[in-house]
mmCIF file of C-alpha atoms in Angstrom:
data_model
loop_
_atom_site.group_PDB
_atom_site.id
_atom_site.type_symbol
_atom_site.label_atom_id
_atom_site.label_comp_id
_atom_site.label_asym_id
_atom_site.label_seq_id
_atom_site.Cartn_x
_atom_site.Cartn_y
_atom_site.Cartn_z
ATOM 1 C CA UNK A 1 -35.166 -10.944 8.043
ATOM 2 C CA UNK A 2 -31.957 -9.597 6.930
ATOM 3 C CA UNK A 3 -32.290 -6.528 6.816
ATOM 4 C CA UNK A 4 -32.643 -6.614 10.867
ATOM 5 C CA UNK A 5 -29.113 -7.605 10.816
ATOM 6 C CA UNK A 6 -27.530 -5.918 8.165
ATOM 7 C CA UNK A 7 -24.845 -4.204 10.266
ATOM 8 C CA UNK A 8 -23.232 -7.648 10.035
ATOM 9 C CA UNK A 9 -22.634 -7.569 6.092
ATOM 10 C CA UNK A 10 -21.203 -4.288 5.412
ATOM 11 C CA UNK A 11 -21.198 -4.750 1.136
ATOM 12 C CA UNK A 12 -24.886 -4.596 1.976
ATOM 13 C CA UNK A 13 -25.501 -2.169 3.607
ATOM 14 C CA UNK A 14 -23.078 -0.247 1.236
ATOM 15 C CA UNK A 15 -24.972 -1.787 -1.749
ATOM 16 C CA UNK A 16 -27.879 0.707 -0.950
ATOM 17 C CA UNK A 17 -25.997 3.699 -0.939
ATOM 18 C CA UNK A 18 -23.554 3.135 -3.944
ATOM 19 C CA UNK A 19 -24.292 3.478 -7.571
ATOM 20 C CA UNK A 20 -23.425 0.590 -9.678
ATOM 21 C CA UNK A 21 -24.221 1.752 -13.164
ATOM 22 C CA UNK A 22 -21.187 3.338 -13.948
ATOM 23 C CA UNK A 23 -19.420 0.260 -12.798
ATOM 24 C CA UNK A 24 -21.428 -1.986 -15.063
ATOM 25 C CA UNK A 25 -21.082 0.409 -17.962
ATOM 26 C CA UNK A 26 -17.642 0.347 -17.991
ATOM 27 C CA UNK A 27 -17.775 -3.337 -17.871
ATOM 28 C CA UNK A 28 -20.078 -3.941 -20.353
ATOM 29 C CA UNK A 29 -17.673 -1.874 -22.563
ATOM 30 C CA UNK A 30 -15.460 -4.240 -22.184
ATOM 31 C CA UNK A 31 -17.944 -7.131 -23.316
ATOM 32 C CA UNK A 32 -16.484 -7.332 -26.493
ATOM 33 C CA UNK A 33 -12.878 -8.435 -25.202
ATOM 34 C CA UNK A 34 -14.533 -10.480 -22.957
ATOM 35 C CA UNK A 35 -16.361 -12.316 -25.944
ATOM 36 C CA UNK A 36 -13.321 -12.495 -27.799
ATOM 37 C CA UNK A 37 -11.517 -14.254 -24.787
ATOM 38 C CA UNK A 38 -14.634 -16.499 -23.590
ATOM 39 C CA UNK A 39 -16.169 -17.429 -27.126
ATOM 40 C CA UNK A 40 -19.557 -16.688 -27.417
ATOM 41 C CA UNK A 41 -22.404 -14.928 -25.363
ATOM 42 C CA UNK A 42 -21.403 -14.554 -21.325
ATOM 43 C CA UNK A 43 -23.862 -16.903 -19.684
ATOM 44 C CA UNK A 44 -23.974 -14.230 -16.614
ATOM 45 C CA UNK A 45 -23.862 -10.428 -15.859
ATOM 46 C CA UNK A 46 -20.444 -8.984 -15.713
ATOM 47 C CA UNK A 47 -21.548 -6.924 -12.861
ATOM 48 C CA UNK A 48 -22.531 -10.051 -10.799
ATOM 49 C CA UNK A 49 -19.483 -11.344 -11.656
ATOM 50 C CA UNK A 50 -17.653 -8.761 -10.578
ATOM 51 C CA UNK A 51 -19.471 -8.452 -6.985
ATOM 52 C CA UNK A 52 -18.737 -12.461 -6.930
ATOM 53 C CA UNK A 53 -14.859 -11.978 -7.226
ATOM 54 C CA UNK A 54 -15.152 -9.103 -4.858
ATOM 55 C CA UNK A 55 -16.903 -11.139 -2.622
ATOM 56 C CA UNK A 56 -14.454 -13.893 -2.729
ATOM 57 C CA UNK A 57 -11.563 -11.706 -1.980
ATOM 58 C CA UNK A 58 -13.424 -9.818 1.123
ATOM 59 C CA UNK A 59 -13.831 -13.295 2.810
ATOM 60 C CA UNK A 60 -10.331 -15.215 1.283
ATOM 61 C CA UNK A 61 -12.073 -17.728 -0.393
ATOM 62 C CA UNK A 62 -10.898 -20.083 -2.971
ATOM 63 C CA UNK A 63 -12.799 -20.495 -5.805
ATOM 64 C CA UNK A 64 -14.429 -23.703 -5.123
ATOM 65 C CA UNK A 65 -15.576 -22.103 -1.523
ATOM 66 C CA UNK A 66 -17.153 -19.238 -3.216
ATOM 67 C CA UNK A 67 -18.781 -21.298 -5.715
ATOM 68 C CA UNK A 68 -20.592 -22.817 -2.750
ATOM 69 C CA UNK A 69 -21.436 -19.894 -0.746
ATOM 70 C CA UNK A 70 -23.156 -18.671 -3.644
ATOM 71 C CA UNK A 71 -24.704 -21.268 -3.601
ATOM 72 C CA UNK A 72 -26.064 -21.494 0.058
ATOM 73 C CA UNK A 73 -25.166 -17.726 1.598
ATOM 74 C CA UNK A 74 -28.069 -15.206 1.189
ATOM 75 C CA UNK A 75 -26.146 -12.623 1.635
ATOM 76 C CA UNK A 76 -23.979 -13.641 -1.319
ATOM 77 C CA UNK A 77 -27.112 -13.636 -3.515
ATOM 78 C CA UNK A 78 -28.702 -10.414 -2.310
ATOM 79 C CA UNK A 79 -25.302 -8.563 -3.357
ATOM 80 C CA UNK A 80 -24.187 -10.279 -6.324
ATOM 81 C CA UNK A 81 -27.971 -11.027 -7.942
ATOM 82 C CA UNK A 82 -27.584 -13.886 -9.860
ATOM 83 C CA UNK A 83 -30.442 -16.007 -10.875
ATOM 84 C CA UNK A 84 -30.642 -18.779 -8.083
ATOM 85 C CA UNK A 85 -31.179 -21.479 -10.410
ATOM 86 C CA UNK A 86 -27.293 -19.616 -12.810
ATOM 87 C CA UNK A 87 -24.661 -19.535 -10.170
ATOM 88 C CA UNK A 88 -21.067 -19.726 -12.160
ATOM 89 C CA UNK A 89 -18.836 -22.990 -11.159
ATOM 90 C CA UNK A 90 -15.560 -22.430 -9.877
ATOM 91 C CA UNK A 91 -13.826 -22.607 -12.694
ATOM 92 C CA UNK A 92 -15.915 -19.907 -14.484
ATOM 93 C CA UNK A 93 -14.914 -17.700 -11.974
ATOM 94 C CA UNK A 94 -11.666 -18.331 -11.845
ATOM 95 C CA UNK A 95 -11.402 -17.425 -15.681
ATOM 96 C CA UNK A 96 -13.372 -14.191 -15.121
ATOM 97 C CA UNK A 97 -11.121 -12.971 -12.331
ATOM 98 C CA UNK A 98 -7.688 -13.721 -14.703
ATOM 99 C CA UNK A 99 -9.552 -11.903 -17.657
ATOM 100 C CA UNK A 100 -9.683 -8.791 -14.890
ATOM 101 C CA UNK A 101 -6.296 -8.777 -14.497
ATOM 102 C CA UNK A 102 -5.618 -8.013 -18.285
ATOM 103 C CA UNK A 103 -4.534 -4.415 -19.151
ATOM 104 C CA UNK A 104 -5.462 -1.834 -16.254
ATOM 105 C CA UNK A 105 -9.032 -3.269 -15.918
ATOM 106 C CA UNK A 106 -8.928 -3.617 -12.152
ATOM 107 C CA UNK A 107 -6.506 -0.278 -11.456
ATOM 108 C CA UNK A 108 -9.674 1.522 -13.576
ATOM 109 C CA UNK A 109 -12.011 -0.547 -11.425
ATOM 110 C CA UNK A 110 -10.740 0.731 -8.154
ATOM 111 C CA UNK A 111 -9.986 4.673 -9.637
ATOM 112 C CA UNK A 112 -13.740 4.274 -10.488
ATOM 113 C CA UNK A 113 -15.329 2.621 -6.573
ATOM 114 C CA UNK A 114 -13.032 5.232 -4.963
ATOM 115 C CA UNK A 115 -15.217 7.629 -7.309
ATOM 116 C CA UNK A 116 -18.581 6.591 -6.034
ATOM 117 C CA UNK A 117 -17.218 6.927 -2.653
ATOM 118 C CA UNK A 118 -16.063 10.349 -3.243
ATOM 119 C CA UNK A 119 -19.765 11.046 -4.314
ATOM 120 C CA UNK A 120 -21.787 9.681 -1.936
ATOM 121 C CA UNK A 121 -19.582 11.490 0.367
ATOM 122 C CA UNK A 122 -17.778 8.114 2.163
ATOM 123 C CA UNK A 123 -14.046 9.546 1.014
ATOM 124 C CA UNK A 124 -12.943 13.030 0.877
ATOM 125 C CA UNK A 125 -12.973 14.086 -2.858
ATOM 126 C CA UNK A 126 -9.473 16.856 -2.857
ATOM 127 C CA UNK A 127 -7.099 15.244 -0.390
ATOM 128 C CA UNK A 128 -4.304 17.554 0.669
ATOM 129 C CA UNK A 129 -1.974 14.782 1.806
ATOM 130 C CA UNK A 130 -0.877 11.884 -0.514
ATOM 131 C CA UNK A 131 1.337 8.738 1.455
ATOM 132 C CA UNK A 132 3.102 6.788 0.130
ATOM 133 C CA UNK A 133 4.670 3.436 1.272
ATOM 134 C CA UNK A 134 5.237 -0.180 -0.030
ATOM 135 C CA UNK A 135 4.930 -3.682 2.089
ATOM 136 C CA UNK A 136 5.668 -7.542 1.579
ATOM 137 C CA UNK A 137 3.390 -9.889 0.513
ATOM 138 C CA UNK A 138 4.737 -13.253 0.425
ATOM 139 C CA UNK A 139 4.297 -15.812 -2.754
ATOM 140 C CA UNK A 140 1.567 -18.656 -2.201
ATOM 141 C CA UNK A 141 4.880 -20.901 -2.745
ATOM 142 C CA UNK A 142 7.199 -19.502 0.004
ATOM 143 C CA UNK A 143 5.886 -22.222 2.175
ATOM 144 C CA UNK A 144 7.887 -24.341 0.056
ATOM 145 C CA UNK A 145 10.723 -25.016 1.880
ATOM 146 C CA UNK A 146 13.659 -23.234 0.179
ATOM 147 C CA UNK A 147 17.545 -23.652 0.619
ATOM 148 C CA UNK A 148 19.133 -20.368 -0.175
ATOM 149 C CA UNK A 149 22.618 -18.487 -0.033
ATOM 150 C CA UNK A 150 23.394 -15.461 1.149
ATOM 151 C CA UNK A 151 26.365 -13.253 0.990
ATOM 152 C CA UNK A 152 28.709 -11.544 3.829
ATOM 153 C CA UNK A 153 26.259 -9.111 4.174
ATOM 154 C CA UNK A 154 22.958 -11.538 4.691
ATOM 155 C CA UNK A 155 21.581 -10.644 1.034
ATOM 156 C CA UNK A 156 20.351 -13.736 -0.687
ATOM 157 C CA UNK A 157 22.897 -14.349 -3.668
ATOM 158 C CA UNK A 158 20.687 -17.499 -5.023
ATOM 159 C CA UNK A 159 18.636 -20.508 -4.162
ATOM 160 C CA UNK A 160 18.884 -24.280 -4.616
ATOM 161 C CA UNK A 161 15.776 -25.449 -4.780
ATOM 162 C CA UNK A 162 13.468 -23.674 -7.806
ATOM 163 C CA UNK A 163 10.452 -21.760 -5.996
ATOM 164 C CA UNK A 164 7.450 -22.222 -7.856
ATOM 165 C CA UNK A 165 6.663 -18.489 -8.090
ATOM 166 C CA UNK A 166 9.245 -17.610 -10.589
ATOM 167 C CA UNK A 167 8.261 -13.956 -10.473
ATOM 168 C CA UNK A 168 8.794 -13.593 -7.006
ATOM 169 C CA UNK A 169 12.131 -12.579 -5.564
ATOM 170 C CA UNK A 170 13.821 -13.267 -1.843
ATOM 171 C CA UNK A 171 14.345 -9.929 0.380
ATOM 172 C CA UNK A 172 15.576 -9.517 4.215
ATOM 173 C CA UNK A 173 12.925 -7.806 6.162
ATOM 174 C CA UNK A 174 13.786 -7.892 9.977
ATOM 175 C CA UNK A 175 16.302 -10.360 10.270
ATOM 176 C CA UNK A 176 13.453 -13.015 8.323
ATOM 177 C CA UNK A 177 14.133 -13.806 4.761
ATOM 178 C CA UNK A 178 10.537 -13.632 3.110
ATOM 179 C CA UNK A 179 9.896 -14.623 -0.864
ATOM 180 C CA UNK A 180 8.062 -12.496 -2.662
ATOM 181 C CA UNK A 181 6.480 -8.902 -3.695
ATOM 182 C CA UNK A 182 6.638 -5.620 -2.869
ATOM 183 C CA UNK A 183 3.426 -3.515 -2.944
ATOM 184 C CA UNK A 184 3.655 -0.243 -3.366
ATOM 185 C CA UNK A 185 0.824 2.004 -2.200
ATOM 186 C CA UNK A 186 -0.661 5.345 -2.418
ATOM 187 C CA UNK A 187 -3.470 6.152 0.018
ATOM 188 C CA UNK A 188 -4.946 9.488 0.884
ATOM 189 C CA UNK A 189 -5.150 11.298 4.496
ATOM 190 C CA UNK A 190 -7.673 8.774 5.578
ATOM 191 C CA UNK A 191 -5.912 5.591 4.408
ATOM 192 C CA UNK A 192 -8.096 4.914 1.413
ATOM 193 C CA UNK A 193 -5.953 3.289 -1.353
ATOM 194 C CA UNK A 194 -5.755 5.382 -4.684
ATOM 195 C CA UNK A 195 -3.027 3.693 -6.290
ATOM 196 C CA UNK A 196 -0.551 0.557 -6.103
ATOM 197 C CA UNK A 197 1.553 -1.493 -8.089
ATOM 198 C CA UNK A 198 3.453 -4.743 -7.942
ATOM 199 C CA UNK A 199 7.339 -5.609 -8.013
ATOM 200 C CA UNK A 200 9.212 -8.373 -6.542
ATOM 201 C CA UNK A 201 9.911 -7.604 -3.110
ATOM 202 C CA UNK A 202 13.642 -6.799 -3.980
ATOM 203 C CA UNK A 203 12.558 -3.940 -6.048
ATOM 204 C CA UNK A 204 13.783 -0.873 -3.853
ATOM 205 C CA UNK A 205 11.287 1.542 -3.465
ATOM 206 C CA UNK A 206 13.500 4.846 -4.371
ATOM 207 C CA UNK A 207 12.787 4.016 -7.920
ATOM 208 C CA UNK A 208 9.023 3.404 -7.691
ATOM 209 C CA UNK A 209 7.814 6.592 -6.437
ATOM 210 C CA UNK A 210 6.661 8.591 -9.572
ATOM 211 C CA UNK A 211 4.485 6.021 -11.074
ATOM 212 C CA UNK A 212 2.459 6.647 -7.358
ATOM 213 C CA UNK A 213 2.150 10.042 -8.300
ATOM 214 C CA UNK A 214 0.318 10.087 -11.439
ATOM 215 C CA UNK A 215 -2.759 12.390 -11.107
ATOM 216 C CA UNK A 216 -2.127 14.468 -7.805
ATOM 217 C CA UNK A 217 -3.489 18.238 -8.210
ATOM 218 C CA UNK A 218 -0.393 20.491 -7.704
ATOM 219 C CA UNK A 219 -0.047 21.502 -4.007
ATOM 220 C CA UNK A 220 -0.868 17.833 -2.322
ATOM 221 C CA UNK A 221 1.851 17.157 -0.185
ATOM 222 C CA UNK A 222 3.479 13.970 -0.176
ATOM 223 C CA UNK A 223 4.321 12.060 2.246
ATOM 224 C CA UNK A 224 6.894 9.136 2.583
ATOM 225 C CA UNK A 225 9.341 7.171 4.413
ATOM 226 C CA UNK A 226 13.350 7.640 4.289
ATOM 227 C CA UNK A 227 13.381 4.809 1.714
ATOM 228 C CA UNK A 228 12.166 6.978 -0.728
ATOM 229 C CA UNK A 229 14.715 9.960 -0.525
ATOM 230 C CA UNK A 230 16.428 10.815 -3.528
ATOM 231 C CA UNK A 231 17.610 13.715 -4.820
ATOM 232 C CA UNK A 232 16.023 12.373 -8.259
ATOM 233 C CA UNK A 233 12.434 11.970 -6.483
ATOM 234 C CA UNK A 234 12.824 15.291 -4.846
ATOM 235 C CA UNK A 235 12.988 16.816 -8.351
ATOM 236 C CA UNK A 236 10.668 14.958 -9.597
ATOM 237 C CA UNK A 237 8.363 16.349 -6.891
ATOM 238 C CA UNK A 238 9.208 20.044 -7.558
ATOM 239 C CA UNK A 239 8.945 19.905 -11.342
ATOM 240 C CA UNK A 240 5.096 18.626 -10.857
ATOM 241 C CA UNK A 241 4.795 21.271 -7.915
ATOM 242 C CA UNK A 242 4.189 18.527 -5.346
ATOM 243 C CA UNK A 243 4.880 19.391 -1.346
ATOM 244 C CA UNK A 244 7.840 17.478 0.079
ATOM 245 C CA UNK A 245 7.500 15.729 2.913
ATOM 246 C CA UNK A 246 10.015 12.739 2.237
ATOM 247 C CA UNK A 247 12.148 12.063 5.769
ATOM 248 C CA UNK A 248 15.212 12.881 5.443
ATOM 249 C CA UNK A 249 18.042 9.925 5.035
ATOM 250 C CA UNK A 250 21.297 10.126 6.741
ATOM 251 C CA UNK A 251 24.252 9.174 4.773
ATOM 252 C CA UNK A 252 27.727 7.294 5.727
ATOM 253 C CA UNK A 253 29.793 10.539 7.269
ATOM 254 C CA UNK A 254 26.518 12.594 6.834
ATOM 255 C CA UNK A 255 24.429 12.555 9.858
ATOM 256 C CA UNK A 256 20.919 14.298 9.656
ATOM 257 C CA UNK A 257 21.268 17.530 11.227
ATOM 258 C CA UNK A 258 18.983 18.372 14.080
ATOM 259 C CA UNK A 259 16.426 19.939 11.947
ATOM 260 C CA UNK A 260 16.525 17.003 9.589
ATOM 261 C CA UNK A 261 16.055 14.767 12.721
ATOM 262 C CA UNK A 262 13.093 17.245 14.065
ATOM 263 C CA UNK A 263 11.482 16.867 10.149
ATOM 264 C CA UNK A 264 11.750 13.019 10.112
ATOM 265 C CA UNK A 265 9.628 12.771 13.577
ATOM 266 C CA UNK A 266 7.273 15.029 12.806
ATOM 267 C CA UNK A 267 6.997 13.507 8.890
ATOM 268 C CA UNK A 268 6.127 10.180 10.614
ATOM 269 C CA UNK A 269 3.214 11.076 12.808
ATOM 270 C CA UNK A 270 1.381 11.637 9.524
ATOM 271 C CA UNK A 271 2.055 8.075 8.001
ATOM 272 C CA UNK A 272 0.080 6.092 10.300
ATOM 273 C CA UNK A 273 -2.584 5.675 7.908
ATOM 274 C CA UNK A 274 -1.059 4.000 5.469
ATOM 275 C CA UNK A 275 0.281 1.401 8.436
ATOM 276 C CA UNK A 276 -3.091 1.123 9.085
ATOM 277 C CA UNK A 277 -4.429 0.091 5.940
ATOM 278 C CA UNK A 278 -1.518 -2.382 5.618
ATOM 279 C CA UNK A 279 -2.476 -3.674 8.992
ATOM 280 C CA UNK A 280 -6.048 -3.983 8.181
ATOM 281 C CA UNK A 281 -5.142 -5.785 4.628
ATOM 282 C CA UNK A 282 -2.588 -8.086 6.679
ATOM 283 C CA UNK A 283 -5.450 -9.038 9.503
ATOM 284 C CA UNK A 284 -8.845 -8.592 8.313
ATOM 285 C CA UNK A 285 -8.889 -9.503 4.416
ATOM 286 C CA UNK A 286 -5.873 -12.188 5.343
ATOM 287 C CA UNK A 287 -3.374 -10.511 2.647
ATOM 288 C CA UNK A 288 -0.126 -11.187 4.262
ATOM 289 C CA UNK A 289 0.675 -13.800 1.750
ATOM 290 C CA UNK A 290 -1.047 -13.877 -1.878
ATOM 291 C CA UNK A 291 -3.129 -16.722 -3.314
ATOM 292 C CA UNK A 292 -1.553 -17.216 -6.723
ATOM 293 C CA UNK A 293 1.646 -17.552 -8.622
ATOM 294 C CA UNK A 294 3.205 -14.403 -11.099
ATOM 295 C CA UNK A 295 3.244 -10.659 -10.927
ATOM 296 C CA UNK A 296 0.077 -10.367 -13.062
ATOM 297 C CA UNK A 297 -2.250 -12.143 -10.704
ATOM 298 C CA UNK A 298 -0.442 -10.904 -7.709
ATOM 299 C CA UNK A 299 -1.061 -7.612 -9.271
ATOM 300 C CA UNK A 300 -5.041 -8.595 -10.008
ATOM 301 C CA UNK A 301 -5.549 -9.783 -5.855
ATOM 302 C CA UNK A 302 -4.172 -6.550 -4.823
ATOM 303 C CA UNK A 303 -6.559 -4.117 -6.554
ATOM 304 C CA UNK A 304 -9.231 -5.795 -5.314
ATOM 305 C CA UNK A 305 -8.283 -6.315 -1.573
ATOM 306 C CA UNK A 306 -7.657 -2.243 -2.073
ATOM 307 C CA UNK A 307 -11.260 -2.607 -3.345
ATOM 308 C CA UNK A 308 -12.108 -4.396 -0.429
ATOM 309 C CA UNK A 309 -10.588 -2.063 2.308
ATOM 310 C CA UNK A 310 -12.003 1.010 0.773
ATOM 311 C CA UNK A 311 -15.351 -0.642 0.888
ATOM 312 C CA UNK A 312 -15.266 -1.600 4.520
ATOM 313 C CA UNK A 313 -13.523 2.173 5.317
ATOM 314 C CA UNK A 314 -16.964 3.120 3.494
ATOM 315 C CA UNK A 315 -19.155 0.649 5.390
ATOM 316 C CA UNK A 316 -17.907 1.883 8.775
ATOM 317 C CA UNK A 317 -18.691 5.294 8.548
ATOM 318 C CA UNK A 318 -22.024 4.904 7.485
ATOM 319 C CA UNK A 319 -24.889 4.679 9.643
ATOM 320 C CA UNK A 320 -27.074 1.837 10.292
ATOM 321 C CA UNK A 321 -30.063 2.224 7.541
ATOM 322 C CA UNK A 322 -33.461 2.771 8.858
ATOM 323 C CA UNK A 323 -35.568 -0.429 8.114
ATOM 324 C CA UNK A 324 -39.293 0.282 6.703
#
C-alpha cells in the first residue's frame, strides 16, 4: 500500500536506488570502538541505527519522539529495518548519535552518501565551481534570556547571566544579537554540501577558508563572499592552483574600483546556491537553532542535516519508481 504513495517519503524512494553496503562496512569497522564505548555485543545493526538518527534529524525529532515513531510509523520501519519486536529506547539512541560525533565519523559519513550520489548519478561527480559561505545557528540555550554588554561600537564585551551553552559565543548579525555558532560550508555548483565545520559564531570567517578547501582538483574555482578576502587566502588559493573568485573588499580610503565593483556583482550571481541550501536547512529540516549544548554535538547535528539536504536534493530529482 505504500508503495502507491511513496512520492511522499523521499528516504524511500531513495532507499531503492542507493547502495548501503559501503555505508555499513565502514560502520561495522568501527564496531570495535563502538564495543569498547557500549560494553559488550550491540543489541542492533549499526546501519539501522544510523538510518534511525538520520531519520530523526530529517523530521526534528527528539529522541523520545523518534523512539515512538519507530515504534508506530511504517515508513520508519521499512527504511531503518529493525526487527519490530527490537526497536532501541530513547536513550539508546541518544548514546549512538554522541558516539557518531567522535573523531570525523560523521564528516566520513557524509564524504561517503555524497559518494553514492555521485554514482548513481543524483550529484555531479567533478564540480567546476566550489562555494563557500558560513551562517548562524543559534544555541538550544539562547532562549534563555541573557543580559549582556556591549561596547561603543555594539560588539558584545560580556554577559551577566551564564548561558548554558558555554561553547557558544554572542555575534551581531543585522542589528539582532544572536548566541551561538558559525557554520561554515562548502557546497558544489548545485548546492550539495561537501564540507563544513563548526566555530562559535564570533569566529570570522577570513580565517576558516582553507580547512573548506581540502580535496578540490586543481582548476575548481572558488567562490566566496567579501568576508573571505585576504590577501593570505588569495595565496593560499594560488599555491594549490585554485580559481579566484573571492569579491573583492573595499578598504577605509580604498574604494573598489569599477572593475572590482563589476567582479563583486557578477561573483554573486553564482552564490545563490549555497543561500539556498542554507534556506532549505533553516525552513525545511528546522536548523535555524541547534538541539544540543557544545561544539562537538553542534558539530555532530550539522553533518547530518547536510546528510539530510543532500538526500532530499537526491530524492527530488529522481523519478517516481514504477510499481510492479
Amino acid at each position: 500500500m505504500i508503495a502507491k504513495h511513496i512520492d511522499r517519503f523521499p528516504l524511500l524512494k531513495l532507499d531503492q536506488v542507493i547502495d548501503w553496503q559501503p555505508i555499513e562496512q565502514y560502520l561495522n569497522r568501527q564496531r570495535t570502538r563502538y564495543l569498547r564505548d557500549h560494553r559488550g555485543r550491540p543489541a542492533y545493526p549499526l546501519l539501522s541505527m544510523f538510518k534511525a538518527v538520520l531519520l530523526g534529524q530529517w523530521h526534528s525529532l527528539s529522541d523520545p519522539e523518534l523512539e515512538h515513531s519507530l515504534i508506530t510509523r511504517i515508513d520508519f520501519n521499512l527504511f531503518c529495518r529493525f526487527d519490530e519486536l527490537s526497536i532501541p529506547d530513547y536513550s539508546t539512541l541518544c548514546r549512538y548519535r554522541n558516539w557518531l560525533a567522535q573523531d570525523n565519523t560523521l564528516s566520513e559519513l557524509l564524504e561517503l552518501i555524497n559518494r553514492q550520489l555521485t554514482e548513481k548519478g543524483l550529484k555531479i561527480e567533478k564540480a567546476s565551481a566550489a562555494v563557500i559561505d558560513a551562517t548562524i545557528i543559534q544555541t538550544a540555550g539562547s532562549k534563555q534570556r541573557q543580559a549582556i554588554e556591549v561596547d561603543e561600537e555594539g560588539q558584545v564585551r560580556g554577559q551577566t547571566t551564564p548561558s548554558k551553552d558555554s561553547d557558544a559565543r554572542w555575534i551581531k548579525k543585522n542589528g539582532l544579537y544572536k548566541l551561538g555558532y558559525k557554520q561554515h560550508t562548502r557546497t558544489d555548483a548545485e548546492g550539495y554540501i561537501e564540507k563544513l565545520h563548526i566555530t562559535p559564531a564570533n569566529a570570522h570567517e577570513c580565517k576558516h577558508l582553507s580547512p573548506l578547501l581540502e580535496g578540490l582538483p586543481k582548476g575548481t574555482t572558488v567562490y566566496a563572499d567579501k568576508g573571505y578576502d585576504s590577501a593570505e587566502n588569495r595565496q593560499h588559493l594560488k599555491e594549490h592552483q585554485l580559481l579566484d573568485g573571492i569579491m573583492r573588499k573595499a578598504h577605509r580610503k580604498h574604494p573598489l574600483s569599477e572593475a572590482q565593483t563589476k567582479r563583486n556583482r557578477y561573483l554573486s550571481k553564482t552564490r545563490y546556491v549555497v543561500e539556498q541550501s542554507f534556506g532549505t536547512l533553516h525552513r525545511k529540516f528546522r536548523y535555524a537553532r541547534t538541539a544540543y549544548f557544545g561544539l562537538s554535538k553542534v558539530s555532530a547535528q550539522s553533518h547530518l542535516k547536510a546528510m539530510c539536504l543532500n538526500l532530499l536534493k537526491a530524492a527530488n530529482r529522481l523519478s517516481a519508481p514504477v510499481v510492479a
